[in-house]
XYZ file of N, CA and C in Angstrom:
597
model
N 93.630 115.739 66.680
C 93.319 115.509 68.089
C 92.136 114.564 68.276
N 91.393 114.310 67.215
C 90.241 113.415 67.339
C 90.677 112.002 67.700
N 91.813 111.565 67.138
C 92.208 110.177 67.352
C 92.647 109.890 68.798
N 93.391 110.781 69.462
C 93.611 110.570 70.900
C 92.308 110.520 71.695
N 91.313 111.315 71.259
C 90.014 111.281 71.934
C 89.327 109.931 71.721
N 89.456 109.381 70.509
C 88.891 108.049 70.252
C 89.551 107.006 71.149
N 90.880 107.100 71.280
C 91.597 106.149 72.135
C 91.172 106.296 73.594
N 90.981 107.548 74.023
C 90.507 107.779 75.393
C 89.129 107.161 75.602
N 88.280 107.307 74.609
C 86.933 106.725 74.694
C 87.003 105.208 74.789
N 87.881 104.602 73.991
C 88.037 103.141 74.029
C 88.503 102.692 75.407
N 89.449 103.445 75.999
C 89.936 103.097 77.331
C 88.823 103.234 78.370
N 88.035 104.294 78.265
C 86.944 104.498 79.222
C 85.896 103.391 79.119
N 85.648 102.899 77.907
C 84.708 101.786 77.742
C 85.272 100.528 78.398
N 86.584 100.320 78.301
C 87.188 99.149 78.955
C 87.062 99.246 80.476
N 87.178 100.472 81.013
C 86.969 100.671 82.458
C 85.516 100.402 82.819
N 84.608 100.858 81.964
C 83.179 100.620 82.199
C 82.873 99.129 82.263
N 83.600 98.334 81.474
C 83.381 96.885 81.483
C 83.633 96.298 82.868
N 84.637 96.822 83.576
C 84.902 96.317 84.925
C 83.934 96.890 85.941
N 83.387 98.075 85.661
C 82.479 98.710 86.615
C 81.035 98.232 86.479
N 80.602 97.958 85.244
C 79.203 97.583 85.020
C 79.036 96.354 84.128
N 80.122 95.688 83.771
C 80.021 94.450 83.002
C 79.694 94.669 81.533
N 79.413 93.564 80.845
C 79.171 93.625 79.402
C 77.891 94.386 79.063
N 76.899 94.368 79.956
C 75.674 95.133 79.707
C 75.968 96.630 79.635
N 76.862 97.093 80.476
C 77.239 98.500 80.454
C 77.930 98.881 79.158
N 78.791 97.983 78.668
C 79.485 98.235 77.403
C 78.475 98.286 76.258
N 77.516 97.357 76.273
C 76.493 97.342 75.221
C 75.686 98.638 75.232
N 75.305 99.096 76.408
C 74.560 100.360 76.504
C 75.387 101.535 75.978
N 76.670 101.565 76.337
C 77.536 102.656 75.886
C 77.674 102.659 74.367
N 77.831 101.481 73.784
C 77.964 101.394 72.328
C 76.655 101.785 71.632
N 75.530 101.392 72.225
C 74.233 101.784 71.658
C 74.081 103.302 71.674
N 74.503 103.930 72.757
C 74.453 105.387 72.830
C 75.361 106.036 71.793
N 76.541 105.444 71.574
C 77.470 105.982 70.576
C 76.879 105.879 69.166
N 76.210 104.745 68.893
C 75.579 104.572 67.575
C 74.471 105.599 67.381
N 73.655 105.824 68.410
C 72.578 106.818 68.315
C 73.146 108.216 68.081
N 74.249 108.522 68.757
C 74.888 109.823 68.568
C 75.426 109.964 67.145
N 76.082 108.907 66.652
C 76.616 108.942 65.282
C 75.489 109.089 64.254
N 74.372 108.394 64.517
C 73.230 108.495 63.596
C 72.664 109.913 63.588
N 72.579 110.511 64.791
C 72.101 111.879 64.884
C 72.992 112.853 64.132
N 74.307 112.687 64.255
C 75.242 113.554 63.539
C 75.113 113.380 62.025
N 74.929 112.129 61.606
C 74.758 111.853 60.172
C 73.493 112.519 59.647
N 72.392 112.388 60.413
C 71.140 113.025 60.000
C 71.275 114.549 59.951
N 71.946 115.102 60.937
C 72.110 116.561 60.988
C 72.849 117.069 59.749
N 73.879 116.334 59.370
C 74.624 116.722 58.171
C 73.769 116.555 56.918
N 72.999 115.477 56.853
C 72.095 115.264 55.708
C 71.049 116.376 55.612
N 70.674 116.900 56.775
C 69.657 117.942 56.802
C 70.063 119.210 56.070
N 71.354 119.410 55.917
C 71.834 120.604 55.214
C 71.434 120.583 53.739
N 71.272 119.384 53.186
C 70.997 119.260 51.750
C 69.607 118.669 51.461
N 68.879 118.299 52.495
C 67.581 117.652 52.284
C 66.517 118.680 51.913
N 65.531 118.196 51.164
C 64.408 119.077 50.811
C 63.597 119.422 52.060
N 63.364 118.404 52.888
C 62.617 118.628 54.133
C 63.617 118.802 55.277
N 64.288 119.918 55.249
C 65.374 120.150 56.194
C 64.902 120.099 57.645
N 63.762 120.715 57.920
C 63.278 120.744 59.302
C 62.958 119.346 59.812
N 62.361 118.527 58.954
C 62.003 117.162 59.369
C 63.245 116.348 59.686
N 64.253 116.469 58.827
C 65.497 115.707 59.038
C 66.220 116.200 60.289
N 66.241 117.525 60.469
C 66.900 118.066 61.670
C 66.149 117.650 62.938
N 64.840 117.593 62.863
C 64.051 117.143 64.023
C 64.360 115.691 64.347
N 64.494 114.859 63.305
C 64.844 113.451 63.516
C 66.235 113.341 64.148
N 67.147 114.226 63.721
C 68.494 114.225 64.301
C 68.446 114.564 65.787
N 67.618 115.530 66.158
C 67.488 115.905 67.570
C 66.917 114.760 68.398
N 65.985 114.005 67.808
C 65.448 112.826 68.492
C 66.559 111.803 68.717
N 67.394 111.598 67.695
C 68.513 110.651 67.827
C 69.482 111.104 68.915
N 69.750 112.421 68.988
C 70.629 112.940 70.050
C 70.032 112.649 71.430
N 68.730 112.854 71.547
C 68.064 112.593 72.828
C 68.145 111.114 73.195
N 67.943 110.255 72.193
C 68.010 108.808 72.446
C 69.408 108.370 72.861
N 70.426 109.112 72.440
C 71.800 108.760 72.804
C 72.028 108.838 74.308
N 71.196 109.630 75.002
C 71.359 109.771 76.455
C 70.606 108.698 77.243
N 69.689 108.002 76.593
C 68.921 106.960 77.285
C 69.829 105.862 77.859
N 70.844 105.382 77.099
C 71.732 104.359 77.663
C 72.487 104.819 78.907
N 72.733 106.133 79.036
C 73.417 106.621 80.238
C 72.587 106.351 81.484
N 71.284 106.517 81.356
C 70.383 106.222 82.477
C 70.415 104.725 82.783
N 70.406 103.908 81.714
C 70.439 102.457 81.906
C 71.732 102.020 82.585
N 72.851 102.628 82.189
C 74.142 102.286 82.798
C 74.146 102.628 84.283
N 73.604 103.784 84.621
C 73.582 104.217 86.025
C 72.767 103.269 86.898
N 71.791 102.570 86.298
C 70.931 101.671 87.065
C 71.478 100.245 87.142
N 72.523 99.960 86.376
C 73.082 98.600 86.406
C 73.812 98.366 87.723
N 73.669 97.167 88.292
C 74.417 96.874 89.521
C 75.886 96.648 89.200
N 76.745 96.975 90.144
C 78.172 96.700 89.974
C 78.410 95.203 90.036
N 79.321 94.655 89.218
C 79.615 93.231 89.299
C 80.284 92.893 90.622
N 80.321 91.622 90.926
C 80.948 91.188 92.175
C 82.412 91.611 92.200
N 82.909 91.900 93.388
C 84.305 92.323 93.532
C 85.242 91.233 93.035
N 86.339 91.672 92.440
C 87.305 90.707 91.936
C 87.951 89.953 93.090
N 88.227 88.684 92.847
C 88.929 87.893 93.852
C 90.364 88.391 93.963
N 90.932 88.291 95.147
C 92.318 88.707 95.342
C 93.243 87.823 94.514
N 94.254 88.430 93.943
C 95.225 87.671 93.169
C 96.046 86.793 94.110
N 96.656 85.784 93.512
C 97.469 84.868 94.317
C 98.597 85.647 94.994
N 98.782 85.407 96.269
C 99.829 86.086 97.018
C 99.420 87.440 97.559
N 98.146 87.828 97.362
C 97.664 89.100 97.889
C 96.469 88.855 98.811
N 96.125 89.887 99.568
C 94.984 89.836 100.480
C 94.059 90.991 100.120
N 92.763 90.718 99.987
C 91.797 91.782 99.705
C 91.655 92.674 100.933
N 91.593 93.987 100.686
C 91.511 94.920 101.808
C 90.207 94.793 102.566
N 90.323 94.768 103.875
C 89.202 95.018 104.780
C 89.819 95.515 106.077
N 89.104 96.368 106.775
C 89.632 96.913 108.029
C 89.886 95.797 109.033
N 88.998 94.791 109.038
C 89.148 93.684 109.983
C 90.399 92.860 109.670
N 90.630 92.581 108.382
C 91.799 91.784 108.000
C 93.083 92.545 108.266
N 93.064 93.849 108.012
C 94.247 94.659 108.307
C 94.558 94.630 109.802
N 93.533 94.773 110.619
C 93.730 94.727 112.075
C 94.252 93.362 112.510
N 93.753 92.304 111.876
C 94.200 90.945 112.214
C 95.678 90.749 111.898
N 96.100 91.188 110.713
C 97.505 91.039 110.320
C 98.413 91.867 111.221
N 97.969 93.064 111.567
C 98.778 93.922 112.436
C 98.867 93.354 113.851
N 97.792 92.725 114.302
C 97.811 92.112 115.640
C 98.813 90.958 115.706
N 99.053 90.336 114.563
C 100.048 89.246 114.491
C 101.481 89.781 114.400
N 101.617 91.102 114.312
C 102.942 91.698 114.224
C 103.547 91.628 112.841
N 102.711 91.571 111.823
C 103.206 91.439 110.450
C 103.284 92.796 109.765
N 104.322 92.960 108.953
C 104.411 94.135 108.086
C 103.319 94.012 107.022
N 102.619 95.116 106.754
C 101.549 95.093 105.746
C 101.759 96.235 104.761
N 101.772 95.894 103.486
C 101.839 96.886 102.404
C 100.442 96.995 101.808
N 99.790 98.139 102.030
C 98.427 98.350 101.528
C 98.493 99.172 100.245
N 97.837 98.650 99.219
C 97.809 99.285 97.895
C 96.350 99.536 97.527
N 95.950 100.820 97.533
C 94.593 101.182 97.113
C 94.663 101.614 95.650
N 93.989 100.871 94.784
C 94.125 101.045 93.348
C 92.751 100.989 92.676
N 92.717 101.224 91.370
C 91.483 101.127 90.592
C 91.845 100.956 89.127
N 90.949 100.325 88.381
C 91.211 100.109 86.958
C 91.256 101.410 86.178
N 90.585 102.454 86.659
C 90.565 103.728 85.934
C 91.708 104.655 86.330
N 92.555 104.218 87.235
C 93.651 105.052 87.747
C 94.913 104.820 86.915
N 95.287 105.804 86.107
C 96.452 105.658 85.226
C 97.745 105.582 86.032
N 97.856 106.392 87.084
C 99.058 106.361 87.923
C 99.224 104.994 88.578
N 98.099 104.411 89.020
C 98.147 103.073 89.618
C 98.726 102.059 88.632
N 98.240 102.115 87.388
C 98.697 101.175 86.368
C 100.176 101.375 86.067
N 100.617 102.637 86.040
C 102.033 102.918 85.793
C 102.904 102.340 86.911
N 102.467 102.510 88.169
C 103.221 101.962 89.300
C 103.247 100.441 89.272
N 102.125 99.831 88.858
C 102.091 98.373 88.771
C 103.116 97.865 87.770
N 103.195 98.522 86.627
C 104.143 98.089 85.597
C 105.590 98.355 86.003
N 105.824 99.536 86.584
C 107.193 99.950 86.870
C 107.776 99.306 88.123
N 106.911 99.034 89.118
C 107.426 98.565 90.415
C 106.699 97.324 90.926
N 105.391 97.401 91.090
C 104.656 96.412 91.877
C 104.571 95.029 91.243
N 104.771 94.932 89.948
C 104.728 93.619 89.294
C 106.123 93.037 89.070
N 107.148 93.724 89.541
C 108.531 93.312 89.272
C 109.059 92.336 90.330
N 109.978 91.472 89.942
C 110.571 90.543 90.915
C 111.246 91.252 92.086
N 111.813 92.441 91.840
C 112.488 93.162 92.925
C 111.510 93.539 94.032
N 110.294 93.887 93.661
C 109.276 94.206 94.666
C 108.918 92.955 95.474
N 108.740 91.843 94.779
C 108.402 90.592 95.462
C 109.527 90.161 96.407
N 110.772 90.362 95.982
C 111.912 90.023 96.850
C 111.912 90.898 98.102
N 111.655 92.196 97.927
C 111.628 93.106 99.071
C 110.514 92.729 100.032
N 109.365 92.316 99.509
C 108.249 91.891 100.358
C 108.613 90.630 101.140
N 109.289 89.700 100.471
C 109.698 88.458 101.159
C 110.694 88.758 102.275
N 111.663 89.607 101.995
C 112.676 89.943 103.002
C 112.044 90.597 104.226
N 111.015 91.414 103.991
C 110.347 92.103 105.107
C 109.296 91.233 105.777
N 108.973 90.087 105.169
C 107.895 89.243 105.694
C 106.566 89.960 105.649
N 106.346 90.721 104.576
C 105.176 91.598 104.486
C 104.016 90.933 103.762
N 102.821 91.287 104.180
C 101.604 90.886 103.472
C 101.249 91.989 102.486
N 100.823 91.586 101.282
C 100.446 92.544 100.238
C 98.930 92.618 100.190
N 98.381 93.733 100.662
C 96.936 93.915 100.738
C 96.491 94.914 99.674
N 95.522 94.502 98.839
C 95.049 95.357 97.755
C 93.590 95.745 97.986
N 93.337 97.052 97.911
C 91.978 97.567 97.975
C 91.556 98.028 96.591
N 90.576 97.372 96.005
C 90.108 97.703 94.653
C 89.014 98.766 94.740
N 89.350 99.968 94.268
C 88.441 101.115 94.354
C 87.799 101.431 93.004
N 87.821 100.440 92.090
C 87.237 100.654 90.759
C 85.777 101.057 90.879
N 85.036 100.319 91.691
C 83.682 100.711 92.063
C 83.776 101.288 93.470
N 83.580 102.592 93.564
C 83.786 103.282 94.838
C 83.030 102.565 95.945
N 83.751 102.268 97.027
C 83.086 101.579 98.134
C 83.437 102.245 99.458
N 82.493 102.193 100.409
C 82.603 102.983 101.628
C 83.781 102.588 102.515
N 84.063 101.288 102.725
C 85.214 100.959 103.580
C 86.526 101.549 103.074
N 86.736 101.521 101.746
C 87.971 102.087 101.209
C 87.923 103.613 101.270
N 86.748 104.188 101.057
C 86.601 105.643 101.212
C 86.979 106.058 102.627
N 86.561 105.283 103.616
C 86.908 105.572 105.014
C 88.412 105.454 105.242
N 89.034 104.463 104.610
C 90.479 104.275 104.737
C 91.219 105.476 104.140
N 90.771 105.928 102.971
C 91.387 107.109 102.346
C 91.247 108.341 103.237
N 90.048 108.514 103.796
C 89.805 109.671 104.661
C 90.687 109.626 105.902
N 90.870 108.432 106.458
C 91.691 108.285 107.657
C 93.146 108.685 107.410
N 93.581 108.577 106.140
C 94.960 108.941 105.787
C 95.027 110.279 105.051
N 93.910 111.027 105.086
C 93.841 112.360 104.484
C 94.219 112.335 103.004
N 93.842 111.262 102.327
C 94.132 111.124 100.897
C 92.963 111.680 100.101
N 93.260 112.536 99.137
C 92.205 113.123 98.320
C 91.901 112.267 97.088
N 92.693 111.256 96.869
C 92.483 110.376 95.723
C 93.406 109.187 95.797
N 93.465 108.472 94.691
C 94.330 107.309 94.621
C 95.333 107.502 93.497
N 96.437 106.761 93.535
C 96.744 105.642 94.418
C 97.101 106.099 95.834
N 96.933 105.163 96.762
C 97.390 105.355 98.128
C 98.154 104.098 98.530
N 99.392 104.300 98.974
C 100.230 103.189 99.428
C 100.634 103.455 100.873
N 100.331 102.509 101.740
C 100.666 102.656 103.160
C 101.394 101.399 103.608
N 102.539 101.585 104.268
C 103.306 100.463 104.809
C 103.216 100.513 106.329
N 102.642 99.466 106.901
C 102.486 99.367 108.355
C 103.638 98.551 108.937
N 104.278 99.072 109.995
C 105.456 98.397 110.546
C 105.116 97.203 111.425
N 106.098 96.367 111.575
C 105.987 95.228 112.483
C 105.848 95.733 113.920
N 104.948 95.119 114.650
C 104.837 95.446 116.067
C 104.040 96.692 116.379
N 103.268 97.213 115.416
C 102.408 98.361 115.688
C 103.034 99.679 115.272
N 102.314 100.745 115.501
C 102.778 102.076 115.108
C 102.047 102.570 113.872
N 102.234 103.844 113.581
C 101.568 104.467 112.444
C 102.130 103.932 111.129
N 101.253 103.849 110.137
C 101.697 103.446 108.811
C 102.377 104.606 108.095
N 103.331 104.256 107.229
C 104.033 105.267 106.435
C 103.364 105.383 105.071
N 102.930 106.591 104.717
C 102.307 106.831 103.415
C 103.399 107.096 102.393
N 103.394 106.341 101.308
C 104.405 106.481 100.267
C 103.942 107.483 99.207
N 104.883 107.969 98.399
C 104.502 108.902 97.322
C 103.584 108.244 96.302
N 102.830 109.055 95.577
C 101.940 108.526 94.540
C 102.704 107.831 93.431
N 103.855 108.387 93.072
C 104.705 107.767 92.057
C 105.796 106.975 92.767
N 105.722 105.666 92.620
C 106.644 104.784 93.338
C 107.947 104.580 92.576
N 109.005 104.354 93.344
C 110.253 103.824 92.799
C 110.633 102.631 93.659
N 111.445 101.752 93.110
C 111.826 100.572 93.869
C 112.616 100.944 95.115
N 113.449 101.977 95.029
C 114.253 102.363 96.193
C 113.375 102.879 97.331
N 112.326 103.639 96.989
C 111.397 104.127 98.017
C 110.715 102.952 98.710
N 110.275 101.977 97.923
C 109.608 100.803 98.484
C 110.573 100.004 99.349
N 111.803 99.806 98.867
C 112.810 99.042 99.621
C 113.081 99.686 100.979
N 113.291 100.989 100.970
C 113.601 101.688 102.220
C 112.435 101.621 103.200
N 111.219 101.794 102.688
C 110.045 101.776 103.554
C 109.830 100.398 104.172
N 109.965 99.355 103.369
C 109.783 97.991 103.882
C 110.889 97.626 104.873
N 112.119 98.067 104.594
C 113.224 97.772 105.516
C 112.990 98.432 106.870
N 112.505 99.696 106.869
C 112.202 100.373 108.144
C 111.077 99.670 108.876
N 110.050 99.250 108.140
C 108.895 98.616 108.754
C 109.222 97.260 109.363
N 110.248 96.587 108.828
C 110.589 95.235 109.298
C 111.533 95.231 110.477
N 112.031 96.403 110.892
C 112.984 96.455 112.008
C 112.341 96.058 113.332
């Protein structure tokens, strides 16, 4: 079971890279090295002549392993990612503008640390069938990046009574309430929702 844990740690470090940049990754790796050194010293202490001294040094190394966590917490979040081609970055003002024009809007609230979001992107949202359905509905694809928690998206989630992400909302042409889609998407669910919204 250690190896799945190692893989999980590697994935979490990759998420940290998007949340706090390369400095955050460096701090995390420094903390991991300090922890590994402490464990090595602790094991050496079992056979050392000066067992107490070695164990004390190990405890110091364990304490130092937590110092990078403080440094990571103080790092500023990197600038928000630019919207991908063919998408619109979420903002309440932009959503209101698109809706005022009578356009269908597909809102996708996602994050790099969200496994379900990534699964939906691979299975549905990155496929040509999704793009075709969006074209047929004349829909705008709006993405809210929640990798670094931000208040406008938190407000959007609260307004739709969502306890987490992903959150997918399809707003119909000509006004009206948006339809909240299931967390696990299928192409047929998306097709039906966009077709209703475009009527």
